[in-house]
mmCIF file with all atom_site columns, C-alpha atoms in Angstrom:
data_model
loop_
_atom_site.group_PDB
_atom_site.id
_atom_site.type_symbol
_atom_site.label_atom_id
_atom_site.label_alt_id
_atom_site.label_comp_id
_atom_site.label_asym_id
_atom_site.label_entity_id
_atom_site.label_seq_id
_atom_site.pdbx_PDB_ins_code
_atom_site.Cartn_x
_atom_site.Cartn_y
_atom_site.Cartn_z
_atom_site.occupancy
_atom_site.B_iso_or_equiv
_atom_site.pdbx_formal_charge
_atom_site.auth_seq_id
_atom_site.auth_comp_id
_atom_site.auth_asym_id
_atom_site.auth_atom_id
_atom_site.pdbx_PDB_model_num
ATOM 1   C CA . MET A 1 1   ? 72.212 -7.587  14.762 1.00 0.00 ? 1429 MET A CA 1
ATOM 2   C CA . LEU A 1 2   ? 71.228 -11.162 15.509 1.00 0.00 ? 1430 LEU A CA 1
ATOM 3   C CA . VAL A 1 3   ? 73.854 -13.603 16.782 1.00 0.00 ? 1431 VAL A CA 1
ATOM 4   C CA . VAL A 1 4   ? 73.274 -17.377 16.713 1.00 0.00 ? 1432 VAL A CA 1
ATOM 5   C CA . THR A 1 5   ? 75.624 -19.558 18.759 1.00 0.00 ? 1433 THR A CA 1
ATOM 6   C CA . VAL A 1 6   ? 75.692 -23.340 19.179 1.00 0.00 ? 1434 VAL A CA 1
ATOM 7   C CA . THR A 1 7   ? 75.976 -24.060 22.890 1.00 0.00 ? 1435 THR A CA 1
ATOM 8   C CA . GLU A 1 8   ? 75.323 -27.779 22.957 1.00 0.00 ? 1436 GLU A CA 1
ATOM 9   C CA . SER A 1 9   ? 75.310 -30.436 20.290 1.00 0.00 ? 1437 SER A CA 1
ATOM 10  C CA . THR A 1 10  ? 74.704 -34.159 20.600 1.00 0.00 ? 1438 THR A CA 1
ATOM 11  C CA . PRO A 1 11  ? 73.589 -36.734 18.062 1.00 0.00 ? 1439 PRO A CA 1
ATOM 12  C CA . ALA A 1 12  ? 70.058 -36.227 19.398 1.00 0.00 ? 1440 ALA A CA 1
ATOM 13  C CA . SER A 1 13  ? 69.807 -32.432 19.464 1.00 0.00 ? 1441 SER A CA 1
ATOM 14  C CA . THR A 1 14  ? 71.512 -29.109 19.026 1.00 0.00 ? 1442 THR A CA 1
ATOM 15  C CA . THR A 1 15  ? 70.879 -26.072 21.216 1.00 0.00 ? 1443 THR A CA 1
ATOM 16  C CA . LEU A 1 16  ? 71.288 -22.605 19.733 1.00 0.00 ? 1444 LEU A CA 1
ATOM 17  C CA . VAL A 1 17  ? 71.377 -19.380 21.736 1.00 0.00 ? 1445 VAL A CA 1
ATOM 18  C CA . VAL A 1 18  ? 69.790 -16.621 19.694 1.00 0.00 ? 1446 VAL A CA 1
ATOM 19  C CA . SER A 1 19  ? 70.506 -13.038 20.770 1.00 0.00 ? 1447 SER A CA 1
ATOM 20  C CA . GLY A 1 20  ? 69.562 -9.659  19.380 1.00 0.00 ? 1448 GLY A CA 1
ATOM 21  C CA . GLU A 1 21  ? 66.656 -8.648  17.167 1.00 0.00 ? 1449 GLU A CA 1
ATOM 22  C CA . LEU A 1 22  ? 64.715 -11.217 15.198 1.00 0.00 ? 1450 LEU A CA 1
ATOM 23  C CA . ASP A 1 23  ? 63.744 -8.850  12.381 1.00 0.00 ? 1451 ASP A CA 1
ATOM 24  C CA . THR A 1 24  ? 64.235 -9.139  8.604  1.00 0.00 ? 1452 THR A CA 1
ATOM 25  C CA . SER A 1 25  ? 68.029 -9.415  8.643  1.00 0.00 ? 1453 SER A CA 1
ATOM 26  C CA . GLY A 1 26  ? 68.019 -11.480 11.838 1.00 0.00 ? 1454 GLY A CA 1
ATOM 27  C CA . ALA A 1 27  ? 65.472 -13.878 10.368 1.00 0.00 ? 1455 ALA A CA 1
ATOM 28  C CA . GLU A 1 28  ? 67.688 -14.454 7.334  1.00 0.00 ? 1456 GLU A CA 1
ATOM 29  C CA . ARG A 1 29  ? 70.681 -15.123 9.578  1.00 0.00 ? 1457 ARG A CA 1
ATOM 30  C CA . LEU A 1 30  ? 68.727 -17.576 11.751 1.00 0.00 ? 1458 LEU A CA 1
ATOM 31  C CA . LEU A 1 31  ? 67.339 -19.466 8.742  1.00 0.00 ? 1459 LEU A CA 1
ATOM 32  C CA . ALA A 1 32  ? 70.790 -19.719 7.175  1.00 0.00 ? 1460 ALA A CA 1
ATOM 33  C CA . ARG A 1 33  ? 72.161 -21.223 10.403 1.00 0.00 ? 1461 ARG A CA 1
ATOM 34  C CA . LEU A 1 34  ? 69.248 -23.644 10.734 1.00 0.00 ? 1462 LEU A CA 1
ATOM 35  C CA . ASP A 1 35  ? 69.651 -24.696 7.092  1.00 0.00 ? 1463 ASP A CA 1
ATOM 36  C CA . ARG A 1 36  ? 73.365 -25.400 7.614  1.00 0.00 ? 1464 ARG A CA 1
ATOM 37  C CA . LEU A 1 37  ? 72.687 -27.482 10.730 1.00 0.00 ? 1465 LEU A CA 1
ATOM 38  C CA . LEU A 1 38  ? 69.926 -29.487 9.069  1.00 0.00 ? 1466 LEU A CA 1
ATOM 39  C CA . ASP A 1 39  ? 72.077 -30.032 5.972  1.00 0.00 ? 1467 ASP A CA 1
ATOM 40  C CA . GLN A 1 40  ? 74.816 -31.378 8.267  1.00 0.00 ? 1468 GLN A CA 1
ATOM 41  C CA . GLY A 1 41  ? 72.417 -33.971 9.692  1.00 0.00 ? 1469 GLY A CA 1
ATOM 42  C CA . HIS A 1 42  ? 71.281 -32.242 12.880 1.00 0.00 ? 1470 HIS A CA 1
ATOM 43  C CA . ARG A 1 43  ? 67.555 -33.009 13.052 1.00 0.00 ? 1471 ARG A CA 1
ATOM 44  C CA . TYR A 1 44  ? 66.390 -31.689 16.426 1.00 0.00 ? 1472 TYR A CA 1
ATOM 45  C CA . VAL A 1 45  ? 67.068 -28.076 17.341 1.00 0.00 ? 1473 VAL A CA 1
ATOM 46  C CA . VAL A 1 46  ? 66.267 -26.137 20.517 1.00 0.00 ? 1474 VAL A CA 1
ATOM 47  C CA . LEU A 1 47  ? 66.320 -22.348 20.205 1.00 0.00 ? 1475 LEU A CA 1
ATOM 48  C CA . ASP A 1 48  ? 67.159 -20.513 23.438 1.00 0.00 ? 1476 ASP A CA 1
ATOM 49  C CA . LEU A 1 49  ? 65.420 -17.167 22.885 1.00 0.00 ? 1477 LEU A CA 1
ATOM 50  C CA . SER A 1 50  ? 66.266 -15.637 26.273 1.00 0.00 ? 1478 SER A CA 1
ATOM 51  C CA . ALA A 1 51  ? 68.494 -12.978 24.680 1.00 0.00 ? 1479 ALA A CA 1
ATOM 52  C CA . VAL A 1 52  ? 66.128 -12.032 21.825 1.00 0.00 ? 1480 VAL A CA 1
ATOM 53  C CA . THR A 1 53  ? 65.035 -8.458  22.467 1.00 0.00 ? 1481 THR A CA 1
ATOM 54  C CA . PHE A 1 54  ? 62.604 -8.035  19.562 1.00 0.00 ? 1482 PHE A CA 1
ATOM 55  C CA . CYS A 1 55  ? 60.616 -10.259 17.207 1.00 0.00 ? 1483 CYS A CA 1
ATOM 56  C CA . ASP A 1 56  ? 58.504 -9.049  14.285 1.00 0.00 ? 1484 ASP A CA 1
ATOM 57  C CA . SER A 1 57  ? 56.608 -10.826 11.501 1.00 0.00 ? 1485 SER A CA 1
ATOM 58  C CA . SER A 1 58  ? 59.892 -11.671 9.752  1.00 0.00 ? 1486 SER A CA 1
ATOM 59  C CA . GLY A 1 59  ? 61.036 -13.457 12.890 1.00 0.00 ? 1487 GLY A CA 1
ATOM 60  C CA . ILE A 1 60  ? 57.760 -15.331 13.165 1.00 0.00 ? 1488 ILE A CA 1
ATOM 61  C CA . SER A 1 61  ? 58.066 -16.357 9.512  1.00 0.00 ? 1489 SER A CA 1
ATOM 62  C CA . ALA A 1 62  ? 61.620 -17.606 10.115 1.00 0.00 ? 1490 ALA A CA 1
ATOM 63  C CA . LEU A 1 63  ? 60.484 -19.732 13.058 1.00 0.00 ? 1491 LEU A CA 1
ATOM 64  C CA . VAL A 1 64  ? 57.635 -21.231 11.016 1.00 0.00 ? 1492 VAL A CA 1
ATOM 65  C CA . ARG A 1 65  ? 59.946 -21.922 8.066  1.00 0.00 ? 1493 ARG A CA 1
ATOM 66  C CA . GLY A 1 66  ? 62.604 -23.398 10.383 1.00 0.00 ? 1494 GLY A CA 1
ATOM 67  C CA . HIS A 1 67  ? 59.982 -25.655 11.954 1.00 0.00 ? 1495 HIS A CA 1
ATOM 68  C CA . ALA A 1 68  ? 58.769 -26.781 8.523  1.00 0.00 ? 1496 ALA A CA 1
ATOM 69  C CA . ARG A 1 69  ? 62.314 -27.487 7.350  1.00 0.00 ? 1497 ARG A CA 1
ATOM 70  C CA . ALA A 1 70  ? 63.168 -29.485 10.486 1.00 0.00 ? 1498 ALA A CA 1
ATOM 71  C CA . SER A 1 71  ? 59.913 -31.452 10.219 1.00 0.00 ? 1499 SER A CA 1
ATOM 72  C CA . ALA A 1 72  ? 60.603 -32.220 6.555  1.00 0.00 ? 1500 ALA A CA 1
ATOM 73  C CA . ALA A 1 73  ? 63.982 -33.615 7.649  1.00 0.00 ? 1501 ALA A CA 1
ATOM 74  C CA . ALA A 1 74  ? 62.185 -35.936 10.109 1.00 0.00 ? 1502 ALA A CA 1
ATOM 75  C CA . GLY A 1 75  ? 63.238 -33.748 13.034 1.00 0.00 ? 1503 GLY A CA 1
ATOM 76  C CA . GLY A 1 76  ? 61.855 -30.954 15.147 1.00 0.00 ? 1504 GLY A CA 1
ATOM 77  C CA . LEU A 1 77  ? 62.317 -27.394 16.325 1.00 0.00 ? 1505 LEU A CA 1
ATOM 78  C CA . ARG A 1 78  ? 61.526 -26.269 19.880 1.00 0.00 ? 1506 ARG A CA 1
ATOM 79  C CA . LEU A 1 79  ? 61.607 -22.825 21.473 1.00 0.00 ? 1507 LEU A CA 1
ATOM 80  C CA . SER A 1 80  ? 62.677 -22.059 25.027 1.00 0.00 ? 1508 SER A CA 1
ATOM 81  C CA . ALA A 1 81  ? 63.317 -19.312 27.559 1.00 0.00 ? 1509 ALA A CA 1
ATOM 82  C CA . ALA A 1 82  ? 61.842 -16.398 25.580 1.00 0.00 ? 1510 ALA A CA 1
ATOM 83  C CA . SER A 1 83  ? 61.692 -12.928 27.117 1.00 0.00 ? 1511 SER A CA 1
ATOM 84  C CA . ALA A 1 84  ? 58.292 -11.546 28.144 1.00 0.00 ? 1512 ALA A CA 1
ATOM 85  C CA . GLN A 1 85  ? 57.978 -9.453  24.951 1.00 0.00 ? 1513 GLN A CA 1
ATOM 86  C CA . VAL A 1 86  ? 58.935 -12.327 22.673 1.00 0.00 ? 1514 VAL A CA 1
ATOM 87  C CA . THR A 1 87  ? 56.700 -14.750 24.597 1.00 0.00 ? 1515 THR A CA 1
ATOM 88  C CA . GLN A 1 88  ? 53.759 -12.416 24.047 1.00 0.00 ? 1516 GLN A CA 1
ATOM 89  C CA . VAL A 1 89  ? 54.426 -12.316 20.281 1.00 0.00 ? 1517 VAL A CA 1
ATOM 90  C CA . LEU A 1 90  ? 54.762 -16.108 20.179 1.00 0.00 ? 1518 LEU A CA 1
ATOM 91  C CA . GLU A 1 91  ? 51.545 -16.616 22.154 1.00 0.00 ? 1519 GLU A CA 1
ATOM 92  C CA . ILE A 1 92  ? 49.547 -14.172 20.006 1.00 0.00 ? 1520 ILE A CA 1
ATOM 93  C CA . SER A 1 93  ? 50.813 -15.835 16.811 1.00 0.00 ? 1521 SER A CA 1
ATOM 94  C CA . GLY A 1 94  ? 50.099 -19.352 18.096 1.00 0.00 ? 1522 GLY A CA 1
ATOM 95  C CA . LEU A 1 95  ? 53.748 -20.392 17.800 1.00 0.00 ? 1523 LEU A CA 1
ATOM 96  C CA . ALA A 1 96  ? 54.178 -20.854 21.546 1.00 0.00 ? 1524 ALA A CA 1
ATOM 97  C CA . ARG A 1 97  ? 51.779 -23.795 21.434 1.00 0.00 ? 1525 ARG A CA 1
ATOM 98  C CA . MET A 1 98  ? 52.777 -25.076 17.987 1.00 0.00 ? 1526 MET A CA 1
ATOM 99  C CA . LEU A 1 99  ? 56.494 -25.152 18.778 1.00 0.00 ? 1527 LEU A CA 1
ATOM 100 C CA . GLY A 1 100 ? 56.153 -26.112 22.432 1.00 0.00 ? 1528 GLY A CA 1
ATOM 101 C CA . LEU A 1 101 ? 57.629 -22.985 24.037 1.00 0.00 ? 1529 LEU A CA 1
ATOM 102 C CA . LYS A 1 102 ? 59.289 -23.927 27.339 1.00 0.00 ? 1530 LYS A CA 1
ATOM 103 C CA . SER A 1 103 ? 60.199 -21.482 30.080 1.00 0.00 ? 1531 SER A CA 1
ATOM 104 C CA . THR A 1 104 ? 63.659 -23.021 30.513 1.00 0.00 ? 1532 THR A CA 1
ATOM 105 C CA . VAL A 1 105 ? 66.260 -24.437 28.154 1.00 0.00 ? 1533 VAL A CA 1
ATOM 106 C CA . ASP A 1 106 ? 66.441 -28.212 27.981 1.00 0.00 ? 1534 ASP A CA 1
ATOM 107 C CA . SER A 1 107 ? 68.093 -29.752 24.945 1.00 0.00 ? 1535 SER A CA 1
ATOM 108 C CA . MET A 1 108 ? 66.074 -32.924 25.404 1.00 0.00 ? 1536 MET A CA 1
ATOM 109 C CA . ASP A 1 109 ? 62.881 -30.947 24.648 1.00 0.00 ? 1537 ASP A CA 1
ATOM 110 C CA . ALA A 1 110 ? 63.673 -31.220 20.954 1.00 0.00 ? 1538 ALA A CA 1
ATOM 111 C CA . VAL A 1 111 ? 63.898 -34.985 21.068 1.00 0.00 ? 1539 VAL A CA 1
ATOM 112 C CA . THR A 1 112 ? 60.303 -35.611 22.041 1.00 0.00 ? 1540 THR A CA 1
ATOM 113 C CA . PRO A 1 113 ? 58.006 -35.973 19.009 1.00 0.00 ? 1541 PRO A CA 1
#
């Protein structure tokens, strides 16, 4: 089961710690949380993926859709601190470059265009 927790929130950005498996049900949970945050006016989101143990195509789709939704809201989505397995999936899919995967969590990463 995927758990999404807000750990830091400022007017500029919100940092979410994502833990568990980013599979079909996890992807739905993550997208629902991102949708709620964006609907509440949060535009820049940093996802701390250090506790994600698995990511499949559903997870990749959720990250792409979350990025598109944040961009449409004149914001951004950044990824950080992914495990080795998740980093490999993100690099193979091209998301590591597209979403600016960082090795550490820094909420200000989401603020840069």
